[in-house]
Short mmCIF file of C-alpha atoms in Angstrom, two decimals:
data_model
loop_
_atom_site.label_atom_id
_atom_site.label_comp_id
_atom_site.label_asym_id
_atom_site.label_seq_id
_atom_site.Cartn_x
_atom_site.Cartn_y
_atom_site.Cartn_z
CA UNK A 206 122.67 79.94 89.44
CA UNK A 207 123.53 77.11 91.83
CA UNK A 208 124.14 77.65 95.67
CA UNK A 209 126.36 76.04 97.21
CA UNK A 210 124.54 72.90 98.66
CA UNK A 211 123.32 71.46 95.44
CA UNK A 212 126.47 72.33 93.80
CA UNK A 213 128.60 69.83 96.44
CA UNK A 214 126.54 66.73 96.92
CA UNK A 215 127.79 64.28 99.27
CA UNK A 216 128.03 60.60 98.84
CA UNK A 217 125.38 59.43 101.65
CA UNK A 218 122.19 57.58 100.60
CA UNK A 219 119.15 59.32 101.03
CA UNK A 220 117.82 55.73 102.22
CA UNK A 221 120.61 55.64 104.83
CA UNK A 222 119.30 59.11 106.35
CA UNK A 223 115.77 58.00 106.06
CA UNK A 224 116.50 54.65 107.72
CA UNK A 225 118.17 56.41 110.85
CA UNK A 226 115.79 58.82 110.62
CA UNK A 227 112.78 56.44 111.05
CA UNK A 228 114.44 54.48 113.70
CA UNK A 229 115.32 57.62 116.24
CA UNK A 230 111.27 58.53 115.90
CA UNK A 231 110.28 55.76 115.94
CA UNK A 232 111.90 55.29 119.28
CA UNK A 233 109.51 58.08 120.91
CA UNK A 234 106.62 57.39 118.35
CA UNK A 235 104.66 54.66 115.98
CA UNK A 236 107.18 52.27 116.71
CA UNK A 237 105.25 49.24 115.44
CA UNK A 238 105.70 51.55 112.05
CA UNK A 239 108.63 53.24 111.82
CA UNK A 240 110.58 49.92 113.32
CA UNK A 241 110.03 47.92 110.06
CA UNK A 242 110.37 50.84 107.59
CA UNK A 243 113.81 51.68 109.51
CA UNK A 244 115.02 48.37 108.65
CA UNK A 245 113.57 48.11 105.25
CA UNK A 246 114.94 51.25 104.31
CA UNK A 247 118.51 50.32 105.73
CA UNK A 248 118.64 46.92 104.32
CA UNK A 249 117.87 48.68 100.76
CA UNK A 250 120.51 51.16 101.94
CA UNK A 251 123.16 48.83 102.27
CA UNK A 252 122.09 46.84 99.47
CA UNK A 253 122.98 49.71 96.99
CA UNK A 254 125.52 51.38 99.12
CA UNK A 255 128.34 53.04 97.05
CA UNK A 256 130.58 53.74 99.74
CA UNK A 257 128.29 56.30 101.64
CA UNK A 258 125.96 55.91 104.30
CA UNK A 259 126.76 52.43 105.06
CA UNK A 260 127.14 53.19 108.81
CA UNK A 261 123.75 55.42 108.97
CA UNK A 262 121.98 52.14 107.47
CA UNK A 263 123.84 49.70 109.89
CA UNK A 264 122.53 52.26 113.15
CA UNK A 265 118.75 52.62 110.91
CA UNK A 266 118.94 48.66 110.84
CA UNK A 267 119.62 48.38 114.80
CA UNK A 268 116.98 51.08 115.51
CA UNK A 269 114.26 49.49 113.81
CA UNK A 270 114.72 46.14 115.75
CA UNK A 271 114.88 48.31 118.60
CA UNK A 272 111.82 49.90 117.72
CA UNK A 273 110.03 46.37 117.60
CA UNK A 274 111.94 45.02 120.74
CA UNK A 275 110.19 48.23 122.38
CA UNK A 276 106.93 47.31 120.82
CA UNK A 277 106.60 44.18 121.45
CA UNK A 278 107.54 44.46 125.57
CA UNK A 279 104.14 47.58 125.61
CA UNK A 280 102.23 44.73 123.70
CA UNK A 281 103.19 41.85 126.54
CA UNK A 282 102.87 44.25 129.56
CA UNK A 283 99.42 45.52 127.86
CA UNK A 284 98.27 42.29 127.39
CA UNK A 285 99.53 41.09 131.27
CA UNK A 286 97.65 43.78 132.94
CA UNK A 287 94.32 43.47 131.46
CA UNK A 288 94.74 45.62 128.39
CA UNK A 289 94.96 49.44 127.95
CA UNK A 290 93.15 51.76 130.20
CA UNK A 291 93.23 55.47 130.50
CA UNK A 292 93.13 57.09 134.10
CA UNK A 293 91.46 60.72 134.15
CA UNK A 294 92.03 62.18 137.52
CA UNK A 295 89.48 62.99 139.98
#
C-alpha cells in the first residue's frame, strides 16, 4: 500500500530544499560551513533543475553568500579586538 505522500511527488529538487535549508541554519549556526554547502548545493540545484525548485536554489545561493558575508565581518571584528575571549561573570 502507498500513502498518500509518496504516491504524489512533487517536482522540487531535493538539492533545492537542502540548499535553502543549509543557508537559513547556517544563518544562526556554522556559517563558515553551511555558507559554502548552501551554495554548492544550489548551484548543482539549478544546474539540473527540471522546472522545480529553481527559486529555493536561487534564495539557497543568496543565503550561503550571506552566510560568508556574516562570517567573514565575526572574523574582522575578532581579529580587530584582539581575538576571542570569553567573559565569566563575577
Amino acid at each position: 500500500m502507498t500513502h498518500g505522500m509518496s504516491a504524489a511527488r512533487s517536482g522540487t529538487s531535493g538539492l533545492a530544499v537542502a540548499s535553502l535549508v543549509c543557508g537559513i541554519i547556517g544563518l544562526l549556526f556554522f556559517n563558515v560551513i553551511l555558507g559554502p554547502l548552501a551554495i554548492v548545493f544550489g548551484a548543482v540545484a539549478l544546474r539540473q533543475s527540471r522546472g522545480g525548485g529553481a527559486g529555493m536554489a536561487k534564495a539557497g545561493i543568496a543565503l550561503g553568500i550571506v552566510d560568508l558575508v556574516i562570517f567573514t565581518v565575526l572574523l574582522v571584528a575578532a581579529s580587530s579586538s584582539g581575538g576571542f575571549g570569553w567573559y565569566m561573570g563575577g
